[in-house]
Amino acid sequence: MANNNIEAIGHFGPFGGRFVPEALIGALDQLDAAHQAAIVDPIFQAELAHLHLTYTGRPSIITEAKRFSEFAGGARILLKREDLNHTGSHKINNVLGQALLTKRMGKKRIIAETGAGQHGVASATAAALFGLECVVYMGEEDTRRQALNVARMKLLGAEVVPVKTGSKTLKDAINEAMRDWVTNVNTTHYLLGTVAGPHPFPTMVRDFQKIIGEEARVQVLELIGRLPDAVLACVGGGSNAIGIFHAFIPDATVDLIGFEAGGAGIETGRHAATITGGSIGVLHGTRSYVLQDENGQTIESHSISAGLDYPGVGPEHAYLHDIGRAQYRAINDDQAMEAFALLTKSEGIIPAIESAHALAGAIQVGKERGPGTVLLVNLSGRGDKDVETAADYFKIEL
Amino acid sequence: MSTQLEEMFVKTRKENRSALIAYLPAGFPSLQGCKDAISTLAEFGVDAVEIGFPYSDPVMDGPTIQQAADISLKAGTGASEVFETLNFAHEVGLPAVVMTYWNPIERFGVERFAKEMARNGGSGVITPDLTIEECNPWNSATLAAGINRIFVVAPSTTDDRLARVTSQCSGFVYAASLMGVTGARTDLSSGGRDLVARVRKTTDLPVAVGLGVSTRAQAREVAGYADGVIVGSAFIKALLDAKDPRSGLDALGALARELVAGVREGR
């Protein structure tokens, strides 16, 4: 096949790109230009660094989970504590960066999609901080699962729109946000929360999240005098994973392992493990792995974790998988909940159910590799929002 | 060799009028119901049809087309039903194209899709989310199959980019006249006229305007400056609002008659 594409932008090997209505091209170009200008602008970088220092609470610390280690074959488990960030997850890293870009582009309104509500809360927070109007699209099913975060967003002054189409989860929230954007693109910035979507989102969101790995790499070297043997993270859309992976990609001795949501088990078909159980396709403006049927229709994903309940994955992960630089495994609901309970009881840290997938991964990999192995795990969010789901799962009476 | 669609535009240009192009998703309101609707549209003088490939994540579409696509998907519509419906439209003598989001084509196989289009008498494919940056394999496949490749342009498309997009088009250029999703609008902005004028500076291809047209007056207005008037949601609504299939076809026919008259009053 002749290669005479006019220009190949925003690709990761065969993945990524832009599959969007022409009406959005202008806004994507504007955003790309603003992002490109910002990454080489010392004033922008200083402004973002100052926000992270005085508002986010960066750098986030590393906690060694010594008691949890015994469940993980005695491997050393180092937790990167993104759960301690303001608003309770890594999502704030990206949101503050994009909010600054929104200001630079002269837009006054942001829209966002959210699954678990973490990105919605972070977006509503940034909107309050910068005086922007904020509308958050959230699947109706998720507004039920994550009622606490809905209340937080409303308290922060955002409008929360429950999305009643399709599977009523994250994928449909993105559809609705894209419809809003295509209609209001002149005044509105779509503050996408993950490393998916059309170019420049996968690159831009990664650039705002890669601070996680950059900090952690230095911190681990200081702590143990060498690099970790593996870096572990949960993968839904993939922003916390790419955030912690990125600085380690050139380090050939460091394994990068992403844990997708295996739901009720890959074999049941009720899961959200896109790379493990999906195929190559186009969803939400980008080519990557997706869950789809033989007609290219998206298959509904399933996971106990609203934040991982997405039938797509960022194109850079698809690429890292294809070239063998990262590996991806599935962790099912029960494994994740077991890890959730173990970390809570052994370390006094309640993780987000999303992050519990990475912790279950640490148990698995730790058992495979044994003592002496050092695993860096991204604890991407805290579990306050999941208390109801967990109480229900463990049959605790409220 | 010209496609049936290209021949139609030669004819309507000779008649100094705009063409009326109707959009319906395959499998809506049912597989047979869609064919009946196509027969009705042909009978009342619609010039061409766009068969929609219903898709699970239609980000360009408003509530009406979403609802129709949902009904069609629940009935199990897939590629074979789309091609069957396309073939039916061709058999009743209407130039027919398929409108589809990109993923169903990629899933079916890019070359295979283009070949099946041609085999079933289709004139071309409208791809609303395929950007020119990603269109290379599709260009080769459509060229080989001898079908038209119709891209969508928007009011926000810059002049420079318009030229690049229209240079990749054949058959016609689809001008989405409003910023937003599909659906009937009470007021059409002046965006369509300006956009068509800008497109014409870049190409001699016919330009058809879509998004928002639902009445005879609107069809007349758009027909004054465009080579084609595309109506989707209004036809779908006629079928959705009907209490039974027969009255749906009656409402569809009545609307088609009005719009056919409208496009003939445009110049």
XYZ file of C-alpha atoms in Angstrom:
665
model
C 0.000 0.000 0.000
C 1.517 3.308 -1.072
C 2.279 5.704 1.710
C 1.195 9.109 0.500
C -0.627 10.262 3.616
C -0.605 14.021 3.657
C 0.939 14.062 7.092
C 1.227 11.455 9.767
C 0.677 13.225 13.055
C 0.286 11.906 16.535
C 1.010 8.288 15.728
C 2.575 5.593 17.864
C 3.539 3.092 15.203
C 0.222 2.077 13.598
C -1.762 3.453 16.545
C -3.119 6.875 17.457
C -3.894 9.521 14.867
C -7.103 11.452 14.417
C -10.476 9.981 13.484
C -12.809 12.870 14.184
C -15.368 15.074 12.462
C -13.717 17.812 10.422
C -15.408 20.367 12.701
C -12.980 19.446 15.495
C -9.763 19.700 13.487
C -9.368 23.431 14.102
C -9.717 23.001 17.864
C -7.313 20.050 17.915
C -4.760 22.055 15.926
C -5.195 24.999 18.283
C -4.716 22.731 21.284
C -1.702 21.059 19.729
C -0.110 24.439 19.050
C -0.844 25.664 22.593
C 0.651 22.472 24.029
C 3.744 22.631 21.813
C 4.303 26.263 22.786
C 3.753 25.534 26.472
C 6.250 22.683 26.760
C 9.084 24.955 25.672
C 7.817 28.017 27.545
C 9.644 28.482 30.879
C 6.852 30.737 32.163
C 4.230 28.032 31.604
C 6.437 25.381 33.152
C 7.147 27.576 36.181
C 3.452 28.306 36.616
C 2.575 24.593 36.496
C 5.452 23.672 38.828
C 4.329 26.318 41.300
C 0.773 24.936 41.236
C 2.070 21.425 41.828
C 4.204 22.597 44.737
C 1.589 24.777 46.427
C -1.710 23.205 45.381
C -1.342 19.588 44.233
C 1.123 18.684 46.944
C 3.917 17.443 44.691
C 6.253 15.748 44.751
C 4.148 12.852 45.974
C 6.007 10.611 48.396
C 7.120 7.003 48.151
C 5.930 4.637 50.873
C 7.495 1.242 51.301
C 4.734 -1.280 52.031
C 6.675 -3.554 54.348
C 3.788 -5.522 55.820
C 2.000 -5.846 52.477
C 5.250 -7.312 51.118
C 4.588 -10.632 52.853
C 1.551 -11.170 50.583
C 3.716 -10.458 47.559
C 6.301 -13.197 47.952
C 8.541 -10.984 50.070
C 9.281 -8.595 47.194
C 9.980 -4.981 48.184
C 6.912 -2.933 47.320
C 7.379 0.796 46.833
C 4.165 2.755 46.492
C 4.131 6.025 44.557
C 1.522 7.919 46.528
C -0.565 9.733 43.918
C -3.478 9.110 46.268
C -2.108 11.896 48.455
C -2.480 14.520 45.749
C -5.131 17.182 46.182
C -8.473 15.679 45.037
C -7.147 12.199 45.763
C -5.636 10.894 42.542
C -3.179 11.447 39.714
C -5.932 13.103 37.646
C -5.081 16.564 39.017
C -1.674 16.506 37.248
C -3.290 16.555 33.827
C -6.188 18.774 34.786
C -4.035 21.646 36.036
C -1.911 21.497 32.887
C -4.929 21.568 30.592
C -6.650 24.261 32.666
C -3.608 26.489 32.186
C -3.770 25.786 28.446
C -7.491 26.616 28.466
C -6.677 30.022 29.921
C -3.979 30.562 27.294
C -6.410 29.699 24.505
C -8.840 32.265 25.896
C -11.621 29.739 26.496
C -13.941 30.152 29.464
C -15.747 26.829 29.583
C -14.450 23.320 30.118
C -16.236 20.027 29.659
C -15.024 16.688 30.938
C -16.040 13.045 31.018
C -15.660 10.969 34.102
C -16.003 7.330 35.075
C -15.082 6.944 38.733
C -15.540 10.660 39.216
C -11.869 11.289 39.961
C -11.271 13.170 36.726
C -14.598 14.971 37.091
C -13.721 16.095 40.596
C -10.264 17.198 39.489
C -11.779 19.127 36.566
C -14.404 20.770 38.775
C -11.621 21.690 41.192
C -9.513 23.313 38.498
C -12.587 25.128 37.177
C -13.202 26.562 40.639
C -9.555 27.556 40.968
C -9.398 29.258 37.568
C -12.950 30.634 37.470
C -14.075 28.510 34.514
C -17.541 27.174 33.767
C -17.489 23.377 34.057
C -19.816 20.664 32.768
C -19.024 17.033 33.582
C -20.572 14.161 31.624
C -20.941 10.989 33.635
C -22.686 7.737 32.799
C -25.885 7.355 34.771
C -24.686 3.968 36.022
C -21.512 5.627 37.328
C -23.370 8.479 39.047
C -24.994 5.738 41.108
C -21.739 3.854 41.786
C -19.903 7.063 42.666
C -22.542 9.228 44.341
C -20.012 10.800 46.686
C -17.989 12.198 43.798
C -21.150 13.544 42.152
C -21.832 15.521 45.316
C -18.235 16.774 45.386
C -18.445 18.021 41.806
C -21.708 19.811 42.509
C -20.285 21.420 45.652
C -17.364 22.639 43.547
C -19.827 24.403 41.266
C -19.804 22.043 38.287
C -22.856 20.871 36.430
C -23.007 17.056 36.314
C -24.916 15.633 33.353
C -25.951 11.979 33.783
C -25.590 10.220 30.425
C -28.415 7.799 29.700
C -27.356 6.467 26.300
C -25.627 3.182 25.503
C -24.054 1.374 28.449
C -24.483 4.518 30.594
C -20.791 4.426 31.571
C -17.526 6.159 30.679
C -17.613 5.413 26.936
C -21.019 7.040 26.595
C -19.934 9.994 28.724
C -17.110 10.547 26.204
C -19.595 10.367 23.292
C -21.751 13.010 24.929
C -18.773 15.236 25.751
C -17.638 15.011 22.112
C -21.131 16.029 20.941
C -21.021 19.032 23.267
C -17.533 19.910 22.029
C -18.408 19.725 18.343
C -21.292 22.127 19.041
C -19.493 24.605 21.344
C -15.921 24.245 20.172
C -15.288 27.997 19.838
C -15.867 28.709 23.521
C -15.142 25.357 25.089
C -12.131 23.204 25.836
C -12.676 19.481 26.144
C -10.556 18.525 29.115
C -10.099 14.846 28.311
C -8.922 12.869 31.313
C -6.873 10.103 29.794
C -4.234 9.286 27.184
C -6.842 8.267 24.593
C -8.791 10.323 22.055
C -7.497 12.086 18.941
C -4.074 13.694 18.700
C -2.855 15.712 20.640
C -4.620 14.220 23.682
C -2.573 11.005 24.074
C 0.697 12.936 23.838
C -0.418 15.974 25.809
C -1.998 14.082 28.691
C 1.098 11.866 28.888
C 3.287 14.976 29.040
C 1.255 16.242 32.005
C 1.355 12.850 33.734
C 4.958 11.833 33.129
C 5.973 13.821 36.227
C 4.898 10.732 38.232
C 7.636 8.556 36.766
C 10.201 11.349 36.642
C 9.808 11.926 40.380
C 9.614 8.235 41.209
C 12.764 7.360 39.253
C 14.809 9.859 41.292
C 13.119 8.859 44.553
C 13.743 5.141 44.058
C 17.384 5.742 43.130
C 17.811 7.811 46.304
C 16.046 5.241 48.441
C 17.658 2.004 47.274
C 20.549 3.113 45.101
C 19.258 1.394 41.991
C 16.307 1.254 39.650
C 13.294 -0.932 40.452
C 12.981 -4.287 38.688
C 9.491 -3.527 37.508
C 7.028 -0.648 37.425
C 3.382 -1.585 37.891
C 0.195 0.358 37.261
C -3.473 -0.205 36.531
C -4.670 0.539 32.996
C -8.095 1.790 31.972
C -7.536 4.559 29.459
C -3.990 4.412 30.752
C -3.008 7.851 32.043
C -1.563 6.894 35.430
C 0.267 3.969 33.823
C 1.842 6.004 31.038
C 2.607 8.661 33.662
C 4.717 6.326 35.774
C 6.071 4.235 32.836
C 7.339 7.019 30.663
C 10.538 7.971 32.489
C 11.508 4.288 32.644
C 11.010 3.432 28.959
C 14.740 3.914 28.139
C 15.747 1.761 31.149
C 15.985 -1.661 29.538
C 16.364 -3.478 32.879
C 13.055 -2.154 34.184
C 9.955 -4.152 33.252
C 6.805 -2.160 32.667
C 3.634 -4.039 33.556
C 0.100 -2.725 33.154
C -2.897 -4.377 34.790
C -6.219 -4.176 33.008
C -9.596 -4.801 34.559
C -10.452 -8.457 34.072
C -13.952 -7.967 35.510
C -15.670 -11.306 36.004
C -12.811 -12.974 34.075
C -11.629 -12.670 30.472
C -13.243 -16.008 29.603
C -16.689 -14.678 30.626
C -16.546 -11.801 28.144
C -17.500 -9.476 30.998
C -14.310 -7.476 31.401
C -12.531 -4.270 30.419
C -9.173 -5.790 29.474
C -8.765 -4.167 26.087
C -5.229 -5.223 25.215
C -5.538 -8.684 26.752
C -8.973 -9.460 25.323
C -9.645 -6.955 22.521
C -8.593 -6.282 18.934
C -7.282 -3.352 16.904
C -9.887 -0.749 16.012
C -10.855 2.909 16.141
C -12.787 4.362 19.067
C -13.163 7.956 20.224
C -10.891 9.365 17.588
C -7.879 7.082 17.942
C -6.672 3.714 16.651
C -5.779 1.303 19.433
C -7.061 -1.913 20.976
C -10.812 -1.893 21.555
C -13.513 -4.292 22.655
C -15.632 -4.774 19.547
C -17.779 -7.296 17.723
C -17.390 -8.545 14.143
C -19.178 -5.444 12.809
C -16.897 -3.016 14.614
C -19.540 -2.164 17.213
C -18.106 -1.407 20.617
C -18.798 -4.097 23.197
C -19.748 -2.916 26.658
C -16.984 -3.305 29.195
C -17.427 -4.552 32.751
C -15.420 -3.882 35.876
C -16.090 -3.353 39.553
C -13.959 -0.251 39.107
C -15.754 2.572 37.324
C -12.445 4.195 36.429
C -11.235 1.162 34.464
C -14.612 0.383 32.911
C -13.694 1.516 29.394
C -13.601 -0.565 26.169
C -10.593 1.311 24.751
C -7.033 2.084 25.818
C -4.504 4.786 25.001
C -2.645 4.232 21.696
C 0.791 4.523 23.290
C 0.003 1.488 25.442
C -1.055 -0.413 22.322
C 2.299 0.492 20.832
C 4.338 -0.410 23.941
C 2.518 -3.743 23.928
C 3.172 -4.401 20.246
C 6.878 -3.630 20.430
C 7.148 -5.688 23.616
C 8.382 -2.843 25.810
C 5.480 -3.201 28.222
C 3.340 -6.181 29.091
C -0.301 -6.149 30.023
C -2.179 -8.597 32.193
C -5.724 -8.815 33.465
C -6.740 -8.710 37.132
C -10.304 -9.719 37.821
C -12.708 -8.073 40.271
C -12.114 -10.583 43.069
C -8.328 -10.356 42.844
C -8.523 -6.558 42.945
C -10.843 -6.568 45.964
C -8.587 -9.005 47.793
C -5.618 -6.679 47.238
C -7.789 -3.737 48.299
C -8.482 -5.431 51.634
C -4.883 -6.568 52.131
C -3.358 -3.137 51.626
C -5.984 -1.501 53.803
C -5.405 -3.885 56.702
C -1.638 -4.291 56.417
C -0.646 -0.702 55.705
C -3.541 1.510 56.780
C -3.923 2.829 53.242
C -7.298 2.510 51.514
C -6.557 2.408 47.779
C -8.914 3.259 44.964
C -10.330 0.055 43.456
C -8.599 1.070 40.211
C -5.223 1.124 41.971
C -6.070 -2.132 43.740
C -5.676 -3.813 40.336
C -2.020 -2.734 40.332
C -1.651 -3.980 43.908
C -3.075 -7.355 42.920
C -0.522 -7.271 40.120
C 2.209 -6.649 42.691
C 1.066 -9.720 44.629
C 1.240 -11.767 41.419
C 4.602 -10.470 40.185
C 6.092 -10.503 43.703
C 5.198 -14.178 44.091
C 6.714 -14.949 40.684
C 9.984 -13.185 41.412
C 10.369 -13.447 45.177
C 12.444 -11.564 47.773
C 15.090 -9.189 46.488
C 12.818 -7.988 43.725
C 11.846 -4.322 43.886
C 8.453 -3.386 42.522
C 7.411 0.231 42.093
C 3.609 0.429 42.145
C 1.604 3.468 41.202
C -0.982 3.986 43.896
C -2.946 6.216 41.575
C -5.833 7.130 43.841
C -7.345 6.799 47.249
C -10.355 4.694 48.052
C -12.661 7.067 49.935
C -14.954 7.203 46.916
C -15.116 3.391 46.864
C -16.155 2.823 50.455
C -19.758 2.056 49.497
C -18.763 -0.382 46.749
C -16.286 -2.064 49.080
C -18.777 -2.259 51.950
C -21.234 -3.844 49.560
C -18.616 -6.281 48.234
C -17.410 -7.312 51.709
C -20.979 -7.299 53.069
C -20.251 -4.713 55.748
C -23.445 -3.215 57.153
C -23.564 0.580 56.949
C -16.360 5.357 -15.715
C -18.846 7.543 -13.863
C -20.782 6.337 -10.862
C -24.570 6.546 -10.825
C -24.199 9.378 -8.318
C -21.926 11.384 -10.614
C -24.378 10.901 -13.489
C -27.185 12.173 -11.272
C -25.317 15.395 -10.530
C -24.616 15.889 -14.255
C -28.352 15.575 -14.854
C -29.458 17.900 -12.013
C -26.881 20.465 -13.053
C -28.274 20.335 -16.578
C -31.741 20.864 -15.147
C -30.300 23.762 -13.155
C -31.547 22.445 -9.867
C -30.328 21.011 -6.631
C -30.699 17.309 -5.781
C -32.554 15.987 -2.758
C -30.559 13.315 -0.920
C -32.225 11.338 1.863
C -30.474 9.605 4.740
C -31.799 6.514 6.502
C -29.945 4.025 8.688
C -30.071 0.458 7.341
C -32.326 -1.704 9.470
C -34.479 1.212 10.585
C -37.327 0.963 11.405
C -36.607 -2.651 10.378
C -34.722 -4.295 7.544
C -37.867 -4.488 5.396
C -39.217 -1.177 6.754
C -36.096 0.584 5.512
C -36.519 -0.918 2.052
C -40.171 0.160 2.002
C -39.061 3.648 2.992
C -36.515 3.707 0.169
C -39.233 2.699 -2.323
C -41.429 5.515 -1.023
C -38.591 8.032 -1.297
C -37.937 6.926 -4.888
C -41.622 7.150 -5.729
C -41.862 10.741 -4.479
C -38.855 11.906 -6.474
C -35.944 11.890 -4.063
C -32.769 11.921 -6.179
C -30.409 9.738 -4.105
C -30.149 7.940 -0.783
C -27.520 7.604 1.890
C -27.732 4.315 3.755
C -26.399 4.728 7.274
C -24.303 1.976 8.855
C -25.619 2.099 12.440
C -22.783 2.422 14.943
C -22.574 2.024 18.700
C -20.761 5.319 19.298
C -22.137 7.929 16.895
C -20.448 11.078 18.187
C -21.565 13.197 15.218
C -25.233 12.373 15.662
C -28.002 14.006 17.650
C -30.791 12.224 19.535
C -32.967 11.360 16.491
C -30.328 9.439 14.552
C -28.996 7.910 17.791
C -32.459 6.549 18.516
C -32.826 5.142 15.008
C -29.358 3.570 15.167
C -30.199 1.997 18.540
C -33.351 0.419 17.109
C -31.412 -0.884 14.130
C -28.516 -2.241 16.210
C -30.875 -3.997 18.614
C -32.359 -5.783 15.597
C -28.863 -7.005 14.742
C -28.031 -4.855 11.731
C -24.482 -5.343 10.489
C -22.487 -5.079 7.293
C -24.526 -7.667 5.382
C -27.806 -5.826 6.086
C -26.194 -2.543 5.048
C -25.103 -4.039 1.705
C -28.474 -5.728 1.214
C -30.237 -2.383 1.706
C -27.766 -0.635 -0.566
C -28.398 -3.210 -3.243
C -32.134 -2.705 -2.870
C -31.796 1.061 -3.385
C -29.699 0.404 -6.473
C -32.347 -2.014 -7.780
C -35.110 0.599 -7.457
C -32.905 2.905 -9.510
C -31.678 5.359 -6.902
C -28.026 6.370 -6.756
C -27.000 5.094 -3.348
C -24.097 5.716 -1.015
C -23.265 4.432 2.436
C -22.557 6.782 5.315
C -20.485 5.206 8.042
C -18.136 5.937 10.858
C -14.695 4.592 10.124
C -14.402 1.642 12.516
C -16.978 -0.616 10.807
C -15.004 -0.231 7.539
C -11.704 -0.988 9.212
C -13.224 -3.997 10.958
C -14.763 -5.331 7.745
C -11.507 -4.797 5.882
C -10.819 -1.618 3.947
C -10.378 -3.168 0.487
C -13.103 -5.706 1.040
C -15.573 -2.978 2.049
C -14.880 -0.955 -1.094
C -15.299 -4.068 -3.251
C -18.592 -5.030 -1.581
C -19.829 -1.482 -2.130
C -19.180 -1.748 -5.846
C -20.564 -5.274 -6.064
C -23.874 -4.091 -4.562
C -24.273 -1.140 -6.901
C -23.154 1.483 -4.408
C -21.804 4.753 -5.783
C -19.663 5.778 -2.867
C -19.114 6.155 0.850
C -19.386 9.163 3.149
C -16.923 8.912 6.029
C -17.622 11.662 8.598
C -14.775 10.791 10.957
C -12.069 9.805 8.482
C -9.587 12.664 8.294
C -7.386 13.244 5.255
C -4.376 12.420 7.430
C -5.689 8.869 7.787
C -7.292 8.344 4.387
C -4.478 6.763 2.419
C -5.534 3.077 2.433
C -9.112 4.143 1.777
C -8.050 6.228 -1.218
C -6.362 3.248 -2.832
C -9.276 0.921 -2.076
C -11.976 3.246 -3.438
C -9.933 4.000 -6.552
C -9.513 0.295 -7.225
C -13.218 -0.390 -6.662
C -14.344 2.591 -8.750
C -16.518 4.157 -6.071
C -16.723 7.723 -4.801
C -14.994 8.913 -1.665
C -16.980 11.623 0.047
C -15.447 13.631 2.870
C -17.234 16.068 5.138
C -16.108 19.668 5.582
C -17.197 22.089 8.309
C -17.512 25.860 8.779
C -14.392 25.735 10.942
C -12.311 24.131 8.181
C -9.671 26.641 7.071
C -9.361 27.588 3.379
C -6.019 25.872 3.123
C -7.387 22.675 4.597
C -10.587 22.857 2.500
C -8.443 22.652 -0.610
C -6.628 19.631 0.739
C -9.825 17.857 1.777
C -11.724 18.488 -1.438
C -8.730 17.317 -3.479
C -9.259 13.885 -1.873
C -13.024 13.829 -2.634
C -14.905 12.421 -5.552
C -18.652 12.349 -6.317
C -19.445 15.364 -4.211
C -18.274 17.338 -1.210
C -20.414 17.042 1.923
C -20.679 20.442 3.573
C -21.839 20.143 7.185
C -23.246 23.631 7.437
C -23.515 23.936 11.199
C -21.124 23.319 14.033
C -22.820 20.536 15.909
C -24.505 17.184 15.695
C -27.177 16.041 13.264
C -30.804 16.992 13.845
C -33.528 19.322 12.656
C -33.008 23.039 13.351
C -35.588 25.817 13.393
C -33.127 28.371 12.074
C -30.408 27.542 9.615
C -27.404 29.781 10.033
C -25.783 31.552 7.119
C -22.909 29.122 7.612
C -23.999 26.871 4.757
C -23.914 29.562 2.084
C -20.499 30.821 3.152
C -19.083 27.334 3.389
C -20.345 26.314 -0.060
C -18.840 29.466 -1.547
C -15.503 28.645 0.052
C -15.656 25.031 -1.142
C -16.348 26.161 -4.715
C -13.104 28.136 -4.745
C -11.269 24.834 -4.287
C -13.127 22.398 -6.544
C -15.614 21.934 -9.378
C -17.182 18.943 -7.628
C -20.849 19.226 -6.669
C -21.376 20.427 -3.086
C -24.216 19.039 -0.976
C -25.274 20.587 2.305
C -26.386 18.654 5.356
C -27.262 19.223 9.008
C -30.546 20.710 10.090
C -32.778 20.811 6.997
C -36.331 19.636 7.707
C -38.803 21.917 5.880
C -39.689 22.898 2.324
C -38.610 26.491 2.981
C -35.232 25.372 4.283
C -34.774 23.002 1.329
C -35.610 25.868 -1.053
C -33.105 28.154 0.646
C -30.247 25.630 0.571
C -31.096 24.531 -2.994
C -30.500 28.134 -4.045
C -26.752 27.757 -3.570
C -25.925 24.046 -3.169
C -25.910 21.151 -5.664
C -27.520 18.866 -3.145
C -29.694 19.111 -0.047
C -29.235 16.285 2.467
C -32.074 15.450 4.847
C -31.759 12.795 7.526
C -33.273 13.429 10.934
C -36.531 14.846 9.565
C -37.215 11.688 7.531
C -36.312 9.510 10.488
C -38.594 11.506 12.750
C -41.478 10.960 10.335
C -40.987 7.209 10.776
C -40.311 7.377 14.532
C -43.407 9.444 15.290
C -45.781 7.251 13.281
C -48.197 4.965 15.100
C -47.768 2.158 12.577
C -45.570 1.374 9.538
C -48.230 2.395 6.985
C -48.767 5.857 8.454
C -44.983 6.174 8.791
C -44.552 5.665 5.062
C -47.391 8.132 4.410
C -45.690 10.754 6.568
C -42.363 10.011 4.896
C -43.911 10.376 1.445
C -45.653 13.627 2.391
C -42.380 15.086 3.681
C -40.501 13.874 0.592
C -43.067 15.554 -1.671
C -42.628 18.866 0.168
C -38.833 18.711 0.114
C -38.714 17.624 -3.551
C -40.834 20.679 -4.354
C -38.590 22.807 -2.158
C -35.379 21.934 -3.976
C -37.060 22.710 -7.310
C -38.067 26.184 -6.101
C -34.530 27.094 -5.125
C -33.427 28.715 -8.369
